[in-house]
Amino acid sequence: MRFWWVNHKQTVRHEIDDSYLWSPKRTAKGARNHFYDNMRQASPGDAVLSFADGLIRYSGIVIDYASPAPKPDSFESVGSHWSDDGWLLPVAWQPLSQPVRPKDRIAELGPLLPEKYSPIQPDTGNGNQGAYLAEVDKSVYELLVGPAGVRDVSQVLEVPDLDAALARVENQMQKSILDDPTLDATTKKQLVSARYGQGLFRRRIYEFERACRLTSVENPRLLIASHIKPWRSCSSSTERLDGANGLLLAPHVDRLFDRGLISFKDDGEAIISPQLDRNDLCRLGLMDASKKLGTPFHPRQVPYLAFHRENVLLP
Amino acid sequence: MRFWWVNHKQTVRHEIDDSYLWSPKRTAKGARNHFYDNMRQASPGDAVLSFADGLIRYSGIVIDYASPAPKPDSFESVGSHWSDDGWLLPVAWQPLSQPVRPKDRIAELGPLLPEKYSPIQPDTGNGNQGAYLAEVDKSVYELLVGPAGVRDVSQVLEVPDLDAALARVENQMQKSILDDPTLDATTKKQLVSARYGQGLFRRRIYEFERACRLTSVENPRLLIASHIKPWRSCSSSTERLDGANGLLLAPHVDRLFDRGLISFKDDGEAIISPQLDRNDLCRLGLMDASKKLGTPFHPRQVPYLAFHRENVLLP
């Protein structure tokens, strides 16, 4: 379990209300950024403090790994200089009974803060410009919210609205598609169907795939048409409806693939994320399936797989 | 493969456009009806002729088994005397190149029709009042639409918008819930979340269930909160949000349960539908899991399981 501190900007309301954090993957200039990279480091069960306007008002628990997701539409003009390509980290927030002003306790707090990548300045307690998600020591957390503030993870895991934040992002995107005057009615219908693995997208996958790559299931009633590069991350209608961007997977394999717990090499070999518990793999009956050599992918599938390995597969 | 003939009433447009057939489970007086019982007999790959206004204009292929579903809202006042509780059978329709009037060929057709439960009168060719889904001989089908009219099932199974018809029914129900002035905003949100196995409904299941009953998976990120009595079939908000009406299932087990390919006895033992291919069960790694004795269900779960066995489990 790790401890994080987020310096919210103007989007605090959206992020708290809709149970997530969102950051771009890179800076406006395209450079990597330590505080954005931390989004991928955060893991389910980690604790987060929310700092905005000089106050810590909420503590949260990370409820799932970050997923690639475009900037939420609800940000609107806020953060308009940010890249549209980012990480969405689901967090269950709860308000502190009493907001805490770190500046008031900076004498005790300062020495506990990290030397590098601190969220606030250890002498003044002012927020560090440019810091977003920073890692802090457990002692920082305990000083500010007390040991009782560290919630029991098992309780939170019973309440895993895991898909809810992503579903909200996708609902907004779907609305934008339906409102888009440049798309005809047929295309709109196909794009919405594709989100659910149905219609034209599903039919087109059969040009590339015939069965689940891990279980060999061929029965269409048991197969899910899954996007390799997620529907929400596609940059165009073409990508969303491209049969080469799809796999036919048994439902449990689809879930693992969607959550970045498995992926595939270009030659068809399965990759198991270190985040996937071997007991779970075994309970799902996939221990052997994941070891067999698969069929190499079609060249048109390869760029989508590269995206999945880089952005979805959990390191 | 079996051959069916449906006598459409005023709802032909909805049923053709939205790729299904719908009938009540019982007559207005609560009696069983052979033509309604046939809805559960129809299987994926079966052929159907659509008869309306004296003409056969469409032939179709059954794309999935019937599911319990309330009367589609799009029927509106049509069929207002029908029970709200019925069967929805997904069918992929295609228009005939040339509509056929059975009456014109009744001399050849008459002798081929069944003596009992015929869809039309073998002497006059008039539709039989009260007939809905009737079984006919292959020769009837071939006489009217020709052997070429019997489409290759494998082609259709590549296009299995299996969930689409049910999703449309549920979307309409969701809209009714959101428009319902008697429900408060919180309840509406909970009911919509419950449709997706999230929120209050999911939390409440943990009072009864801790892990997948077939795979023993406990990881909440790999578990789906599934309604025992389907969300669309629930008769009240209470049933939709009742934790006793839920199971936590691994995604592939959820799919089998949802499709009626497995169910459970009250003592926890799994039931495998004869419609579930043993090879598929094996490929899904569930051959052993399905044989183990489970934990008996809680008395509050029992009525929901009875509904599932009677209405969802495929005989």
CSV table of N, CA and C in Angstrom, one decimal, chain A residues 44 63-65 157-163 198-199 202-203 206 210 215-224 250-252 255-256 259 261 276 280 283-284, chain B residues 44 63-65 157-163 198-199 202-203 206 210 215-224 250-252 255-256 259 261 276 280 283-284:
chain,number,residue,atom,x,y,z
A,44,PRO,N,-4.8,-0.4,-6.7
A,44,PRO,CA,-6.0,-0.6,-5.9
A,44,PRO,C,-5.7,-0.7,-4.4
A,63,ILE,N,-9.4,2.6,-6.4
A,63,ILE,CA,-10.2,1.4,-6.5
A,63,ILE,C,-9.9,0.6,-7.7
A,64,ASP,N,-9.1,1.1,-8.6
A,64,ASP,CA,-8.6,0.3,-9.7
A,64,ASP,C,-7.4,1.0,-10.4
A,65,TYR,N,-6.7,0.2,-11.2
A,65,TYR,CA,-5.6,0.8,-11.9
A,65,TYR,C,-6.1,1.9,-12.9
A,157,LEU,N,-13.2,-2.5,-1.2
A,157,LEU,CA,-13.3,-3.4,-2.3
A,157,LEU,C,-14.7,-4.1,-2.5
A,158,GLU,N,-15.5,-4.0,-1.4
A,158,GLU,CA,-16.8,-4.5,-1.5
A,158,GLU,C,-17.7,-3.5,-2.3
A,159,VAL,N,-17.2,-2.3,-2.6
A,159,VAL,CA,-17.9,-1.3,-3.2
A,159,VAL,C,-17.2,-0.8,-4.5
A,160,PRO,N,-16.9,-1.7,-5.4
A,160,PRO,CA,-16.0,-1.4,-6.5
A,160,PRO,C,-16.8,-0.9,-7.7
A,161,ASP,N,-17.2,0.3,-7.7
A,161,ASP,CA,-17.8,0.8,-8.9
A,161,ASP,C,-16.8,1.0,-10.0
A,162,LEU,N,-16.1,-0.2,-10.3
A,162,LEU,CA,-14.9,-0.1,-11.1
A,162,LEU,C,-15.1,0.5,-12.4
A,163,ASP,N,-16.2,0.1,-13.1
A,163,ASP,CA,-16.4,0.6,-14.4
A,163,ASP,C,-17.2,1.9,-14.5
A,198,GLN,N,-21.0,-5.0,-30.8
A,198,GLN,CA,-22.0,-5.5,-31.7
A,198,GLN,C,-22.0,-4.9,-33.1
A,199,GLY,N,-22.8,-5.4,-34.0
A,199,GLY,CA,-23.0,-4.8,-35.3
A,199,GLY,C,-21.8,-4.9,-36.2
A,202,ARG,N,-18.4,-6.0,-34.9
A,202,ARG,CA,-18.3,-7.4,-34.6
A,202,ARG,C,-18.1,-8.3,-35.8
A,203,ARG,N,-19.0,-8.0,-36.8
A,203,ARG,CA,-18.9,-8.8,-38.1
A,203,ARG,C,-17.5,-8.7,-38.7
A,206,TYR,N,-14.5,-11.0,-37.7
A,206,TYR,CA,-14.4,-12.3,-38.3
A,206,TYR,C,-13.4,-12.4,-39.5
A,210,ARG,N,-11.4,-16.0,-35.4
A,210,ARG,CA,-12.5,-17.0,-35.5
A,210,ARG,C,-12.9,-17.5,-34.1
A,215,THR,N,-9.0,-19.7,-25.0
A,215,THR,CA,-9.8,-20.9,-24.6
A,215,THR,C,-10.2,-21.7,-25.9
A,216,SER,N,-10.0,-21.1,-27.1
A,216,SER,CA,-10.5,-21.8,-28.3
A,216,SER,C,-12.0,-21.9,-28.5
A,217,VAL,N,-12.7,-21.2,-27.6
A,217,VAL,CA,-14.2,-21.2,-27.7
A,217,VAL,C,-14.6,-20.5,-29.1
A,218,GLU,N,-15.5,-21.2,-29.8
A,218,GLU,CA,-15.9,-20.6,-31.1
A,218,GLU,C,-17.4,-20.3,-31.1
A,219,ASN,N,-18.1,-20.7,-30.1
A,219,ASN,CA,-19.5,-20.5,-30.0
A,219,ASN,C,-19.8,-19.0,-29.9
A,220,PRO,N,-20.4,-18.4,-30.9
A,220,PRO,CA,-20.6,-16.9,-30.9
A,220,PRO,C,-21.4,-16.4,-29.7
A,221,ARG,N,-22.3,-17.3,-29.2
A,221,ARG,CA,-23.0,-16.8,-28.0
A,221,ARG,C,-22.2,-16.7,-26.8
A,222,LEU,N,-21.0,-17.3,-26.8
A,222,LEU,CA,-20.1,-17.2,-25.6
A,222,LEU,C,-18.9,-16.3,-25.9
A,223,LEU,N,-18.9,-15.6,-27.0
A,223,LEU,CA,-17.7,-14.8,-27.4
A,223,LEU,C,-18.1,-13.3,-27.3
A,224,ILE,N,-17.1,-12.5,-26.8
A,224,ILE,CA,-17.3,-11.1,-26.7
A,224,ILE,C,-16.4,-10.4,-27.7
A,250,ALA,N,-13.6,-15.2,-24.9
A,250,ALA,CA,-14.5,-15.7,-23.9
A,250,ALA,C,-14.7,-14.6,-22.8
A,251,PRO,N,-15.8,-14.5,-22.2
A,251,PRO,CA,-16.1,-13.4,-21.3
A,251,PRO,C,-15.0,-13.2,-20.2
A,252,HIS,N,-14.5,-14.2,-19.6
A,252,HIS,CA,-13.5,-14.0,-18.6
A,252,HIS,C,-12.1,-13.5,-19.2
A,255,ARG,N,-12.5,-9.9,-19.9
A,255,ARG,CA,-12.4,-9.1,-18.7
A,255,ARG,C,-10.9,-8.9,-18.4
A,256,LEU,N,-10.1,-9.9,-18.5
A,256,LEU,CA,-8.6,-9.8,-18.2
A,256,LEU,C,-8.0,-8.9,-19.2
A,259,ARG,N,-9.0,-5.2,-18.6
A,259,ARG,CA,-8.4,-4.6,-17.4
A,259,ARG,C,-6.9,-4.6,-17.5
A,261,LEU,N,-4.8,-7.1,-17.5
A,261,LEU,CA,-4.2,-8.2,-16.8
A,261,LEU,C,-3.6,-9.2,-17.7
A,276,LEU,N,-1.7,-9.7,-12.2
A,276,LEU,CA,-2.7,-10.8,-12.1
A,276,LEU,C,-2.3,-11.9,-11.2
A,280,ASP,N,-5.8,-16.4,-9.1
A,280,ASP,CA,-7.0,-16.1,-9.9
A,280,ASP,C,-6.9,-16.7,-11.3
A,283,ARG,N,-7.9,-20.2,-10.8
A,283,ARG,CA,-9.4,-20.3,-10.6
A,283,ARG,C,-10.2,-20.1,-11.9
A,284,LEU,N,-9.7,-19.3,-12.7
A,284,LEU,CA,-10.3,-19.0,-14.0
A,284,LEU,C,-10.0,-20.1,-15.0
B,44,PRO,N,-31.6,-21.4,-31.7
B,44,PRO,CA,-30.7,-20.7,-32.7
B,44,PRO,C,-30.5,-21.5,-34.0
B,63,ILE,N,-31.8,-16.3,-33.7
B,63,ILE,CA,-30.4,-16.1,-33.4
B,63,ILE,C,-30.1,-16.4,-31.9
B,64,ASP,N,-31.1,-16.6,-31.1
B,64,ASP,CA,-30.8,-17.0,-29.7
B,64,ASP,C,-32.1,-17.5,-29.1
B,65,TYR,N,-32.0,-18.3,-28.0
B,65,TYR,CA,-33.2,-18.8,-27.3
B,65,TYR,C,-34.0,-17.6,-26.8
B,157,LEU,N,-24.7,-16.8,-37.8
B,157,LEU,CA,-24.1,-16.8,-36.4
B,157,LEU,C,-22.9,-15.9,-36.3
B,158,GLU,N,-22.4,-15.5,-37.5
B,158,GLU,CA,-21.3,-14.5,-37.5
B,158,GLU,C,-21.9,-13.1,-37.1
B,159,VAL,N,-23.1,-13.0,-37.2
B,159,VAL,CA,-23.8,-11.6,-37.0
B,159,VAL,C,-24.7,-11.7,-35.8
B,160,PRO,N,-24.2,-12.1,-34.7
B,160,PRO,CA,-25.2,-12.4,-33.6
B,160,PRO,C,-25.4,-11.2,-32.7
B,161,ASP,N,-26.3,-10.3,-33.1
B,161,ASP,CA,-26.6,-9.1,-32.3
B,161,ASP,C,-27.5,-9.7,-31.1
B,162,LEU,N,-26.9,-10.6,-30.4
B,162,LEU,CA,-27.6,-11.4,-29.4
B,162,LEU,C,-28.3,-10.6,-28.4
B,163,ASP,N,-27.5,-9.6,-27.9
B,163,ASP,CA,-28.1,-8.8,-26.8
B,163,ASP,C,-28.8,-7.6,-27.2
B,198,GLN,N,-23.9,-2.6,-10.5
B,198,GLN,CA,-23.1,-1.7,-9.7
B,198,GLN,C,-23.9,-1.1,-8.6
B,199,GLY,N,-23.2,-0.3,-7.7
B,199,GLY,CA,-23.9,0.5,-6.7
B,199,GLY,C,-24.5,-0.3,-5.6
B,202,ARG,N,-25.1,-4.1,-5.9
B,202,ARG,CA,-23.8,-4.9,-5.8
B,202,ARG,C,-23.4,-5.0,-4.3
B,203,ARG,N,-23.4,-3.9,-3.6
B,203,ARG,CA,-23.0,-3.9,-2.2
B,203,ARG,C,-23.8,-4.9,-1.4
B,206,TYR,N,-23.2,-8.8,-1.1
B,206,TYR,CA,-22.2,-9.3,-0.2
B,206,TYR,C,-22.7,-9.8,1.1
B,210,ARG,N,-20.0,-14.3,-1.3
B,210,ARG,CA,-18.6,-13.7,-1.2
B,210,ARG,C,-17.7,-14.0,-2.4
B,215,THR,N,-16.2,-20.9,-9.6
B,215,THR,CA,-14.8,-20.8,-9.8
B,215,THR,C,-14.1,-20.4,-8.5
B,216,SER,N,-14.8,-20.0,-7.5
B,216,SER,CA,-14.3,-19.6,-6.2
B,216,SER,C,-13.5,-18.3,-6.3
B,217,VAL,N,-13.6,-17.6,-7.4
B,217,VAL,CA,-12.9,-16.3,-7.6
B,217,VAL,C,-13.5,-15.3,-6.6
B,218,GLU,N,-12.6,-14.6,-5.8
B,218,GLU,CA,-13.1,-13.6,-4.8
B,218,GLU,C,-12.7,-12.2,-5.2
B,219,ASN,N,-11.8,-12.1,-6.1
B,219,ASN,CA,-11.3,-10.8,-6.5
B,219,ASN,C,-12.4,-9.9,-7.1
B,220,PRO,N,-12.8,-8.8,-6.4
B,220,PRO,CA,-14.0,-8.1,-6.9
B,220,PRO,C,-13.8,-7.5,-8.3
B,221,ARG,N,-12.5,-7.3,-8.7
B,221,ARG,CA,-12.3,-6.8,-10.1
B,221,ARG,C,-12.6,-7.8,-11.1
B,222,LEU,N,-12.7,-9.1,-10.7
B,222,LEU,CA,-13.0,-10.2,-11.7
B,222,LEU,C,-14.4,-10.7,-11.5
B,223,LEU,N,-15.2,-10.1,-10.6
B,223,LEU,CA,-16.6,-10.6,-10.3
B,223,LEU,C,-17.6,-9.7,-10.9
B,224,ILE,N,-18.7,-10.3,-11.5
B,224,ILE,CA,-19.8,-9.6,-12.0
B,224,ILE,C,-21.0,-9.8,-11.0
B,250,ALA,N,-17.8,-15.0,-11.8
B,250,ALA,CA,-16.8,-14.7,-12.8
B,250,ALA,C,-17.4,-14.5,-14.1
B,251,PRO,N,-16.8,-13.7,-15.0
B,251,PRO,CA,-17.5,-13.2,-16.2
B,251,PRO,C,-18.0,-14.3,-17.1
B,252,HIS,N,-17.3,-15.4,-17.2
B,252,HIS,CA,-17.8,-16.5,-18.1
B,252,HIS,C,-18.9,-17.2,-17.5
B,255,ARG,N,-22.0,-15.2,-17.9
B,255,ARG,CA,-22.6,-15.3,-19.2
B,255,ARG,C,-23.4,-16.6,-19.3
B,256,LEU,N,-22.9,-17.6,-18.8
B,256,LEU,CA,-23.7,-18.9,-18.9
B,256,LEU,C,-25.0,-18.8,-18.1
B,259,ARG,N,-27.5,-16.5,-19.8
B,259,ARG,CA,-28.1,-17.1,-21.0
B,259,ARG,C,-28.8,-18.4,-20.7
B,261,LEU,N,-27.7,-21.2,-19.6
B,261,LEU,CA,-27.0,-22.4,-19.9
B,261,LEU,C,-26.5,-23.1,-18.6
B,276,LEU,N,-26.1,-26.6,-23.3
B,276,LEU,CA,-24.7,-26.2,-23.2
B,276,LEU,C,-23.8,-27.3,-23.7
B,280,ASP,N,-17.8,-26.8,-25.0
B,280,ASP,CA,-17.7,-25.4,-24.5
B,280,ASP,C,-17.4,-25.3,-23.0
B,283,ARG,N,-13.8,-26.1,-22.6
B,283,ARG,CA,-13.0,-25.0,-23.1
B,283,ARG,C,-13.0,-23.9,-22.1
B,284,LEU,N,-14.1,-23.7,-21.4
B,284,LEU,CA,-14.2,-22.6,-20.4
B,284,LEU,C,-13.6,-23.1,-19.1
